[in-house]
Coordinates of C-alpha atoms in Angstrom, one line a residue:
M1 CA 0.2 -0.1 -0.3
E2 CA 2.9 1.7 0.7
W3 CA 4.2 1.6 -3.0
I4 CA 1.1 2.5 -4.3
V5 CA 0.6 5.8 -2.5
C6 CA 4.2 7.0 -3.4
F7 CA 3.2 5.3 -7.1
A8 CA -0.2 7.9 -7.0
P9 CA 1.9 11.1 -8.0
V10 CA 3.6 9.7 -11.3
A11 CA -0.2 7.7 -12.4
V12 CA -1.6 11.2 -11.8
L13 CA 1.3 12.8 -13.7
F14 CA 0.9 10.6 -16.6
V15 CA -2.6 10.2 -17.5
G16 CA -2.6 14.2 -17.2
I17 CA -0.5 14.7 -19.8
T18 CA -0.9 11.6 -22.2
F19 CA -4.7 10.8 -21.5
V20 CA -6.6 13.6 -19.8
R21 CA -4.1 16.2 -22.4
A22 CA -4.2 18.7 -19.5
K23 CA -1.6 21.5 -19.9
I24 CA 2.1 20.4 -18.1
P25 CA 1.9 22.8 -15.6
A26 CA -1.2 21.9 -14.9
A27 CA -0.6 18.2 -14.2
A28 CA 2.2 19.2 -12.6
G29 CA 0.8 20.6 -9.9
T30 CA -2.0 18.4 -9.1
G31 CA 1.1 15.7 -9.1
L32 CA 2.8 18.3 -6.8
I33 CA -0.3 18.3 -4.5
V34 CA -0.5 14.2 -4.6
S35 CA 3.0 14.2 -3.7
L36 CA 2.4 16.3 -0.3
V37 CA -0.6 14.0 -0.5
A38 CA 1.5 10.9 -0.1
A39 CA 4.6 12.1 2.2
A40 CA 2.1 12.7 5.2
I41 CA 0.2 9.6 4.3
I42 CA 3.9 7.9 4.9
G43 CA 5.0 9.9 7.3
G44 CA 7.3 11.8 5.7
I45 CA 5.6 15.5 5.3
G46 CA 8.4 16.9 8.1
E47 CA 8.0 20.5 7.5
S48 CA 11.9 20.0 6.7
R49 CA 12.0 17.9 4.5
V50 CA 9.3 19.4 2.0
L51 CA 10.8 23.2 2.4
E52 CA 14.5 21.1 1.1
G53 CA 12.7 19.2 -1.9
A54 CA 11.1 22.8 -2.1
E55 CA 14.1 24.5 -1.8
T56 CA 16.3 22.2 -4.1
G57 CA 13.5 22.1 -6.8
I58 CA 13.1 26.0 -7.2
S59 CA 17.3 26.0 -7.4
S60 CA 17.3 23.1 -9.7
A61 CA 14.4 24.8 -11.8
L62 CA 15.9 27.7 -12.1
S63 CA 19.4 26.4 -13.6
I64 CA 17.1 24.1 -16.2
L65 CA 15.5 27.9 -17.1
Y66 CA 18.8 29.5 -17.2
A67 CA 19.1 27.3 -20.5
V68 CA 15.5 27.0 -21.3
W69 CA 15.3 31.3 -22.0
P70 CA 17.8 32.2 -24.1
A71 CA 17.5 28.7 -26.5
M72 CA 13.9 30.0 -27.2
F73 CA 15.0 33.3 -27.7
L74 CA 17.9 32.2 -30.2
Y75 CA 15.0 30.0 -31.7
D76 CA 13.0 32.7 -32.4
I77 CA 15.6 35.6 -33.4
L78 CA 17.1 33.2 -36.1
R79 CA 12.9 32.4 -37.6
E80 CA 12.4 35.8 -37.7
S81 CA 15.6 36.6 -39.5
G82 CA 14.9 33.7 -42.0
A83 CA 18.1 31.6 -40.8
F84 CA 16.9 28.7 -40.9
E85 CA 15.1 28.4 -44.0
T86 CA 18.1 29.6 -45.7
L87 CA 19.9 26.7 -43.5
R88 CA 17.5 24.3 -45.0
T89 CA 17.7 25.6 -48.5
F90 CA 21.6 24.9 -48.5
A91 CA 21.6 21.9 -46.9
Q92 CA 19.3 20.6 -49.5
S93 CA 21.8 21.8 -52.2
L94 CA 24.4 20.0 -50.4
T95 CA 22.1 16.3 -50.6
Q96 CA 18.7 15.7 -51.6
D97 CA 18.6 13.0 -49.4
M98 CA 15.8 13.5 -47.1
L99 CA 16.7 11.1 -44.9
A100 CA 20.6 11.6 -44.5
L101 CA 19.4 14.8 -43.4
V102 CA 17.2 13.9 -40.9
L103 CA 19.3 11.6 -39.5
L104 CA 22.0 14.6 -39.7
F105 CA 20.0 17.0 -37.4
A106 CA 18.4 14.5 -35.4
W107 CA 21.3 11.9 -34.3
V108 CA 24.5 13.0 -35.3
F109 CA 24.2 16.9 -35.0
S110 CA 22.0 16.8 -32.1
S111 CA 24.2 13.8 -30.0
F112 CA 27.1 16.7 -30.5
L113 CA 25.3 19.1 -29.3
Q114 CA 24.1 17.0 -26.1
S115 CA 28.2 16.1 -25.9
I116 CA 29.3 19.9 -24.9
T117 CA 26.0 21.3 -23.8
G118 CA 22.9 19.3 -23.1
F119 CA 20.2 20.9 -20.5
G120 CA 17.8 20.8 -23.3
V121 CA 19.8 22.8 -26.0
P122 CA 19.9 19.9 -28.2
V123 CA 16.4 19.7 -28.7
A124 CA 16.2 23.6 -29.0
V125 CA 18.5 23.5 -31.1
C126 CA 17.9 20.8 -33.9
A127 CA 14.0 20.1 -33.6
P128 CA 13.6 23.6 -35.5
F129 CA 15.8 22.6 -37.8
L130 CA 13.6 19.5 -38.8
V131 CA 10.4 21.9 -39.1
A132 CA 12.5 24.0 -41.3
L133 CA 13.3 20.9 -43.3
G134 CA 9.3 20.3 -43.5
I135 CA 8.7 17.7 -40.7
R136 CA 5.7 18.1 -38.7
P137 CA 6.5 19.4 -35.0
V138 CA 5.6 16.3 -33.1
P139 CA 7.9 14.1 -34.7
A140 CA 10.7 16.4 -35.0
V141 CA 10.7 16.8 -31.2
T142 CA 10.2 13.1 -30.8
M143 CA 12.8 12.4 -33.2
T144 CA 15.6 14.7 -31.4
L145 CA 15.0 13.5 -28.2
I146 CA 15.5 9.5 -29.4
G147 CA 18.5 10.7 -31.3
H148 CA 20.7 11.9 -28.5
S149 CA 19.3 10.7 -25.9
W150 CA 22.7 7.8 -25.6
G151 CA 24.9 10.6 -25.2
N152 CA 23.7 11.6 -21.3
T153 CA 26.0 9.7 -19.1
F154 CA 28.8 11.2 -21.1
G155 CA 27.7 13.9 -23.0
T156 CA 27.4 17.7 -21.0
L157 CA 31.2 16.5 -20.3
G158 CA 30.7 13.6 -18.3
M159 CA 28.4 15.5 -15.7
A160 CA 25.9 12.3 -15.6
W161 CA 28.9 10.1 -15.1
D162 CA 30.8 12.3 -12.1
A163 CA 27.2 11.4 -10.6
L164 CA 27.1 8.6 -11.0
V165 CA 30.6 7.6 -9.8
Q166 CA 30.0 9.6 -6.3
M167 CA 26.7 8.5 -5.3
G168 CA 27.9 4.7 -6.2
P169 CA 30.3 5.3 -5.3
V170 CA 31.9 4.0 -8.1
E171 CA 34.4 1.1 -7.2
N172 CA 36.0 0.0 -10.1
T173 CA 35.7 2.5 -13.0
S174 CA 36.8 1.0 -15.7
A175 CA 34.6 -2.0 -15.8
T176 CA 31.6 0.2 -15.0
A177 CA 33.2 2.8 -18.2
L178 CA 33.3 -0.2 -20.3
F179 CA 29.9 -1.3 -19.4
A180 CA 28.0 1.6 -19.7
G181 CA 29.8 2.1 -22.7
G182 CA 28.4 -0.7 -24.5
L183 CA 25.1 -0.7 -23.3
L184 CA 24.7 3.1 -24.1
W185 CA 26.0 1.6 -27.8
V186 CA 22.5 -0.3 -27.9
V187 CA 21.1 2.8 -27.0
N188 CA 22.8 5.0 -29.7
L189 CA 22.5 2.5 -32.4
S190 CA 18.8 1.7 -31.7
G191 CA 18.2 5.6 -31.5
G192 CA 19.5 5.6 -35.1
M193 CA 17.2 3.2 -36.2
I194 CA 14.6 4.1 -34.9
V195 CA 14.6 7.7 -36.0
T196 CA 15.0 6.6 -39.6
G197 CA 12.2 3.8 -39.0
I198 CA 9.7 6.9 -38.1
Y199 CA 10.7 8.6 -41.2
G200 CA 10.4 6.1 -43.7
G201 CA 9.7 2.9 -41.9
R202 CA 11.3 -0.2 -43.7
R203 CA 12.0 1.6 -46.7
A204 CA 14.1 4.0 -44.7
L205 CA 16.0 1.5 -42.9
R206 CA 17.1 -0.4 -46.3
H207 CA 18.4 2.6 -47.4
G208 CA 20.0 4.2 -44.4
L209 CA 21.5 1.4 -42.9
P210 CA 25.1 1.8 -43.7
L211 CA 25.4 5.0 -43.3
I212 CA 23.7 4.3 -39.8
L213 CA 26.3 1.3 -38.7
L214 CA 28.8 3.8 -39.8
M215 CA 27.7 6.5 -37.8
S216 CA 26.9 4.0 -34.9
I217 CA 30.2 2.8 -34.7
I218 CA 32.1 5.9 -34.8
M219 CA 29.7 7.9 -31.9
G220 CA 28.9 4.5 -29.8
G221 CA 32.0 2.5 -30.3
G222 CA 34.5 5.8 -30.4
Q223 CA 32.4 6.6 -26.9
T224 CA 33.2 2.6 -25.4
A225 CA 36.7 3.0 -26.5
V226 CA 37.6 6.8 -25.1
S227 CA 35.7 6.1 -21.8
L228 CA 38.2 3.7 -21.0
V229 CA 41.2 6.5 -21.5
D230 CA 39.0 9.8 -20.2
T231 CA 35.5 10.2 -19.1
T232 CA 35.3 14.1 -19.8
V233 CA 35.1 14.0 -23.5
A234 CA 33.9 10.3 -24.5
C235 CA 31.2 11.8 -26.0
F236 CA 31.8 14.9 -27.2
L237 CA 35.6 13.3 -29.5
P238 CA 33.4 10.5 -31.6
S239 CA 30.3 13.0 -32.0
T240 CA 32.9 15.1 -33.3
I241 CA 34.7 13.1 -35.5
A242 CA 30.6 11.6 -36.5
L243 CA 30.1 14.8 -37.9
V244 CA 33.2 15.4 -39.8
A245 CA 32.7 12.3 -41.2
F246 CA 29.1 12.9 -42.0
A247 CA 30.4 16.0 -43.9
L248 CA 32.9 14.4 -45.6
L249 CA 31.0 11.4 -47.3
I250 CA 28.1 13.7 -48.3
K251 CA 31.2 15.6 -50.6
F252 CA 32.4 12.6 -51.4
G253 CA 29.1 11.4 -53.3
F254 CA 27.6 9.3 -50.8
Y255 CA 23.8 9.6 -49.9
K256 CA 24.1 12.7 -51.6
K257 CA 21.2 11.9 -54.3
P258 CA 17.7 12.6 -54.3
W259 CA 15.7 9.9 -52.0
H260 CA 12.8 10.9 -50.1
C261 CA 9.4 9.1 -48.4
D262 CA 6.3 10.1 -48.7
S263 CA 5.8 9.5 -45.0
W264 CA 3.3 11.0 -42.2
V265 CA 6.1 12.5 -40.6
S266 CA 6.5 15.2 -43.7
E267 CA 4.8 18.6 -43.5
I268 CA 5.7 19.6 -47.3
D269 CA 4.9 17.9 -50.7
P270 CA 8.3 16.5 -51.5
A271 CA 8.0 17.6 -55.2
T272 CA 7.8 21.3 -54.1
I273 CA 11.3 20.1 -53.6
Y274 CA 13.0 17.8 -56.0
S275 CA 12.3 18.3 -59.8
D276 CA 11.0 15.8 -62.1
D277 CA 14.5 14.9 -63.1
A278 CA 15.1 14.2 -60.0
R279 CA 12.4 12.5 -58.8
S280 CA 12.5 9.8 -61.4
G281 CA 15.5 8.3 -59.9
D282 CA 14.6 6.3 -56.3
A283 CA 13.2 9.3 -55.2
G284 CA 10.2 9.0 -57.1
N285 CA 9.9 5.8 -55.8
Q286 CA 6.6 4.8 -54.1
E287 CA 6.3 1.8 -52.5
E288 CA 4.6 2.1 -49.2
A289 CA 7.2 3.6 -46.8
T290 CA 5.5 2.3 -43.3
V291 CA 3.0 1.8 -41.3
L292 CA 3.4 4.7 -40.4
N293 CA 2.7 6.2 -43.7
R294 CA -1.1 7.1 -42.8
K295 CA -2.6 9.7 -45.6
D296 CA -5.5 10.6 -42.9
E297 CA -2.9 11.4 -40.2
P298 CA -4.2 14.7 -38.4
Q299 CA -2.6 18.0 -40.3
A300 CA -0.1 18.9 -36.7
E301 CA 0.4 22.6 -36.2
A302 CA 3.1 24.4 -38.1
S303 CA 5.3 26.4 -36.0
P304 CA 5.1 30.1 -36.2
R305 CA 6.6 31.8 -39.1
S306 CA 6.6 35.0 -39.3
T307 CA 5.5 37.6 -42.9
A308 CA 8.6 38.4 -43.5
Q309 CA 10.4 34.7 -43.2
L310 CA 6.8 33.2 -45.3
R311 CA 8.2 35.4 -48.1
Y312 CA 11.7 34.6 -48.0
E313 CA 10.5 31.1 -48.2
G314 CA 8.0 31.8 -51.2
A315 CA 11.1 34.1 -52.9
I316 CA 12.6 30.9 -52.5
R317 CA 10.9 28.4 -54.0
Q318 CA 9.5 30.7 -57.4
S319 CA 13.3 31.5 -58.0
G320 CA 14.9 28.3 -57.3
C321 CA 18.3 30.3 -55.9
T322 CA 20.2 28.4 -53.9
P323 CA 21.7 30.5 -51.0
S324 CA 25.8 30.8 -51.6
L325 CA 28.3 29.8 -48.8
H326 CA 28.6 32.9 -47.5
E327 CA 24.8 33.0 -47.0
A328 CA 24.9 29.3 -45.2
A329 CA 27.9 30.7 -43.2
L330 CA 26.8 33.6 -42.1
C331 CA 23.3 31.6 -40.6
A332 CA 25.1 29.1 -39.4
S333 CA 27.5 31.4 -37.7
P334 CA 25.9 31.5 -34.6
F335 CA 25.8 27.6 -33.9
A336 CA 29.3 28.0 -34.4
F337 CA 29.7 30.5 -32.1
L338 CA 27.7 28.0 -29.7
V339 CA 30.1 25.9 -30.1
A340 CA 33.6 27.9 -30.0
I341 CA 32.1 29.0 -26.8
S342 CA 31.2 25.8 -25.1
L343 CA 34.8 24.3 -25.8
V344 CA 36.5 27.1 -24.4
I345 CA 34.2 27.3 -21.1
F346 CA 33.7 23.4 -20.4
V347 CA 36.7 22.0 -22.5
V348 CA 39.9 23.8 -22.0
P349 CA 42.0 22.9 -19.5
G350 CA 41.2 25.7 -16.1
V351 CA 38.7 27.1 -18.0
R352 CA 35.6 25.5 -16.0
E353 CA 37.1 25.3 -12.6
S354 CA 37.4 29.1 -12.8
V355 CA 34.1 30.3 -14.0
S356 CA 32.3 27.6 -11.9
T357 CA 33.0 29.8 -8.8
V358 CA 30.9 32.8 -10.5
Q359 CA 27.6 31.7 -8.5
V360 CA 24.4 33.5 -7.8
G361 CA 21.9 31.7 -5.6
G362 CA 23.7 28.3 -6.3
I363 CA 23.4 28.4 -9.9
Q364 CA 26.4 28.7 -12.0
I365 CA 26.3 31.9 -14.3
V366 CA 29.0 31.4 -16.3
G367 CA 29.9 27.5 -16.1
H368 CA 26.6 26.7 -17.6
A369 CA 24.9 25.9 -20.9
G370 CA 22.3 29.0 -20.5
F371 CA 25.4 31.2 -20.0
A372 CA 26.9 30.4 -23.7
L373 CA 23.3 30.1 -25.4
L374 CA 22.8 33.6 -24.0
A375 CA 25.9 35.1 -25.4
S376 CA 25.3 32.8 -28.7
C377 CA 21.6 34.8 -28.9
L378 CA 23.2 38.5 -28.1
F379 CA 25.6 37.5 -31.1
A380 CA 22.6 36.4 -33.6
S381 CA 21.1 39.3 -33.1
I382 CA 24.2 41.4 -33.6
V383 CA 25.2 39.7 -37.2
M384 CA 21.8 38.8 -38.3
T385 CA 21.2 43.1 -37.7
R386 CA 24.2 44.0 -39.0
A387 CA 23.2 41.6 -42.4
N388 CA 20.1 43.2 -42.8
R389 CA 18.2 40.1 -41.8
L390 CA 16.9 41.8 -38.3
D391 CA 15.4 45.0 -37.6
A392 CA 14.0 46.1 -34.9
R393 CA 10.4 45.6 -35.3
K394 CA 11.7 41.8 -36.0
R395 CA 12.9 41.5 -32.5
I396 CA 10.6 42.6 -30.9
D397 CA 8.3 40.1 -32.8
A398 CA 11.0 37.5 -32.0
C399 CA 10.8 38.5 -27.9
R400 CA 7.1 38.5 -28.2
E401 CA 6.7 35.2 -29.5
A402 CA 9.2 33.5 -27.1
L403 CA 7.8 35.4 -24.4
R404 CA 4.1 33.7 -24.8
R405 CA 5.0 30.6 -24.6
L406 CA 7.9 30.9 -22.0
W407 CA 5.1 31.4 -19.4
S408 CA 3.3 28.2 -19.6
A409 CA 7.2 26.3 -20.2
S410 CA 8.4 27.6 -16.7
A411 CA 5.8 27.2 -14.6
G412 CA 5.1 23.5 -15.8
I413 CA 9.5 23.3 -15.7
I414 CA 9.1 25.1 -12.0
L415 CA 6.4 22.8 -11.0
L416 CA 7.6 19.5 -12.4
V417 CA 11.2 19.8 -10.9
I418 CA 9.8 20.8 -7.4
M419 CA 7.4 17.8 -7.2
A420 CA 10.4 15.6 -8.5
R421 CA 12.5 16.5 -5.8
V422 CA 9.5 16.6 -3.1
M423 CA 9.1 13.3 -4.0
Q424 CA 13.1 12.5 -3.6
T425 CA 13.4 14.2 -0.2
T426 CA 10.5 12.6 1.6
G427 CA 11.8 9.0 1.1
Q428 CA 9.3 8.3 -1.9
M429 CA 11.5 7.6 -4.9
Q430 CA 13.3 5.3 -2.5
I431 CA 10.2 3.5 -1.6
L432 CA 9.5 3.3 -5.5
A433 CA 12.7 1.5 -5.8
E434 CA 12.9 -0.5 -3.0
G435 CA 9.4 -2.1 -4.2
V436 CA 10.6 -2.7 -7.8
A437 CA 13.7 -4.6 -6.0
S438 CA 11.4 -6.7 -3.5
A439 CA 8.4 -7.4 -6.1
T440 CA 11.5 -8.7 -8.5
G441 CA 13.9 -10.2 -6.0
S442 CA 17.0 -12.4 -7.3
A443 CA 15.6 -11.6 -10.7
Y444 CA 16.1 -7.5 -10.0
L445 CA 19.4 -7.6 -12.9
P446 CA 16.8 -7.3 -15.8
F447 CA 14.6 -4.7 -14.2
A448 CA 18.1 -2.4 -13.2
P449 CA 17.7 -0.1 -16.5
A450 CA 14.1 0.0 -16.8
L451 CA 14.6 2.0 -12.9
G452 CA 17.2 4.3 -14.1
T453 CA 14.7 4.9 -16.9
F454 CA 12.6 5.9 -14.6
G455 CA 14.3 7.8 -12.8
A456 CA 15.0 10.0 -15.5
F457 CA 12.1 9.8 -16.5
I458 CA 10.3 11.2 -13.2
T459 CA 12.8 14.2 -12.9
S460 CA 13.9 14.7 -16.8
S461 CA 17.5 14.5 -16.1
N462 CA 19.9 11.0 -16.4
M463 CA 22.3 12.6 -13.7
S464 CA 19.3 13.5 -11.1
S465 CA 18.3 9.8 -11.8
N466 CA 21.9 8.8 -10.8
I467 CA 22.1 10.8 -7.7
L468 CA 18.8 9.4 -6.7
L469 CA 19.5 5.7 -7.7
A470 CA 23.3 4.5 -7.9
G471 CA 23.3 4.1 -4.5
F472 CA 20.2 2.0 -4.2
Q473 CA 22.2 -0.2 -7.5
H474 CA 25.3 -0.5 -5.5
A475 CA 23.5 -1.5 -2.4
M476 CA 21.5 -3.9 -4.8
A477 CA 24.6 -5.4 -6.6
N478 CA 26.2 -6.3 -2.7
S479 CA 22.6 -8.0 -1.3
L480 CA 22.4 -10.1 -4.5
G481 CA 26.4 -11.3 -4.5
G482 CA 26.3 -9.5 -8.3
N483 CA 28.4 -6.9 -9.9
P484 CA 28.3 -3.2 -8.9
A485 CA 29.8 -2.1 -12.1
L486 CA 27.3 -4.1 -14.5
L487 CA 24.6 -2.6 -12.3
L488 CA 25.6 0.9 -11.7
A489 CA 26.2 0.9 -16.0
A490 CA 22.7 -0.5 -16.5
Q491 CA 21.4 2.1 -14.4
T492 CA 23.4 5.2 -16.4
A493 CA 22.1 3.3 -19.5
G494 CA 18.8 3.1 -18.5
G495 CA 19.1 6.6 -17.6
A496 CA 20.1 7.5 -20.7
A497 CA 17.3 6.3 -22.3
G498 CA 15.1 7.2 -20.3
A499 CA 15.7 11.1 -20.6
A500 CA 14.1 11.4 -24.0
I501 CA 10.5 10.7 -21.8
G502 CA 11.9 13.8 -19.4
P503 CA 8.2 16.1 -18.8
S504 CA 10.2 19.4 -18.8
T505 CA 12.5 18.0 -22.0
I506 CA 9.4 17.4 -24.0
L507 CA 7.8 20.8 -22.8
L508 CA 11.2 22.7 -23.5
G509 CA 10.9 21.2 -27.4
A510 CA 6.8 21.3 -27.9
A511 CA 7.5 25.1 -26.9
T512 CA 10.4 25.8 -29.3
V513 CA 8.9 24.1 -32.3
G514 CA 5.3 26.0 -31.5
A515 CA 3.6 22.3 -30.2
T516 CA 2.5 23.5 -26.8
G517 CA -0.4 21.5 -25.5
R518 CA 0.5 18.4 -27.3
E519 CA 3.3 17.0 -24.7
G520 CA 1.1 14.2 -24.8
E521 CA 1.5 12.9 -28.5
M522 CA 5.3 13.0 -28.0
L523 CA 4.7 11.4 -24.8
K524 CA 3.2 7.9 -25.6
P525 CA 6.1 7.0 -28.2
L526 CA 8.7 8.2 -26.4
L527 CA 7.0 6.1 -23.3
A528 CA 7.4 2.6 -26.0
V529 CA 10.8 3.2 -27.7
S530 CA 12.2 4.4 -23.8
F531 CA 11.5 1.6 -22.0
A532 CA 11.5 -0.8 -25.0
Q533 CA 14.9 0.2 -24.7
A534 CA 15.6 -0.2 -21.3
A535 CA 14.0 -3.9 -21.8
V536 CA 16.6 -5.0 -24.3
L537 CA 19.5 -3.1 -21.6
G538 CA 18.1 -5.7 -19.1
I539 CA 18.4 -8.7 -21.0
I540 CA 21.6 -7.7 -22.1
A541 CA 22.9 -7.0 -18.8
W542 CA 21.6 -10.1 -17.8
A543 CA 23.3 -12.6 -20.6
I544 CA 26.6 -10.5 -19.7
S545 CA 25.9 -11.4 -15.8
A546 CA 25.2 -15.2 -16.7
V547 CA 28.5 -15.5 -18.6

């Protein structure tokens, strides 16, 4: 009964988002109230515990919002300036293979961003790119979340890994890193295949399998190898190599010819992209793509576009011209600046330690992804203004649109994080974890990744899941006579898979592409994917233990 009582806030949140289709703030607020009632029932309602949960929750939420706010402003500035459309048109001039473009932004580039920044930056940056390519907002967010989730352990320069090491504690770092790298490789490979399947089903998988395997060997295999040497750059280095390798493949003619699927996730008619001559090849093959290829699929609401951008898109289509390399470089410069400043802050030895001392209310000001995003936002505004792409009125429109979406997103994130922290400080998460272990007994190992996934779902963070559950996983390994390295690796790999279903991250993605209120549509398939990945990870961990 205690377990059911503690599970009630999670159930309320899940039902509210997916079935009632309540807005995130309403669902999270209700879940918070239920969590307080549950704490009172189990005797954990002590004033100090609740206040501690609320205090740490507000602090954590503000830290997340520090990245969310500038990310949203950056998106709207680039949208108003027509930068996304320029980059989309330029990318399609380099390759007319739509699957390659989808994999580039949803999987490879998003993983690269996750390796250095995290905090929702990959979905805030890459989902709008997919929308600019003609992908509907809901699947654009879904694909991006699935595509970069594998990097949530060694990404953000190993923050989640460091939490695992400290909270486990991890005694055999080499063995744990090896097991974690191998399990995360599975998440990486399955992520690339699922993104491909969502776009075009079996036909797309046949077409893109060589590319997926190559990129997965570089990213997943590379991370496994590098993690044995340096966990800080274990995700960053392979993701960078994969990005360069992807560009070289396109340059040398691979995945460059026109190819597309008539998929329900596409918002535009491929005929507006490809000429008749181009569509006479493989792109014109009208073979049924997938069971997802449903013409009766309800139309998704497009992301908001300014009148200026619509005029720009129309001019591009009518003239048939391709943006110059200089125009593309100009529009991509804010992202290049984001990467450069992130590398300086997070990778250059000594810089991160120096700037981490600059804090306000416990939140790092400079040593945070939010600072890099804020600087990139200012950089984008200056560059686009000097290039006559952004005037005072467009800046006002961008700010107005960002603020309109920020209110709902911010309220939802704050309530979600407070709910998670209250459940943690009042002992509800510990009861839930112990209940799973008690129910499974000696057969616990296959369920260890699912527990990590569940922790990430509740807290919207693999790092928080590791902080919350790493010690419990270590204790379970000792009590069952198992290998702590394997259980801790299963914990963080499951947490990485669960990072795709964090409600606050979904909320950020939905707000960025103008799909606020449709988070439930995203959560349903993401839940199936994340827990399916966790089940596979559990079977693999069990097989390794048996051997």
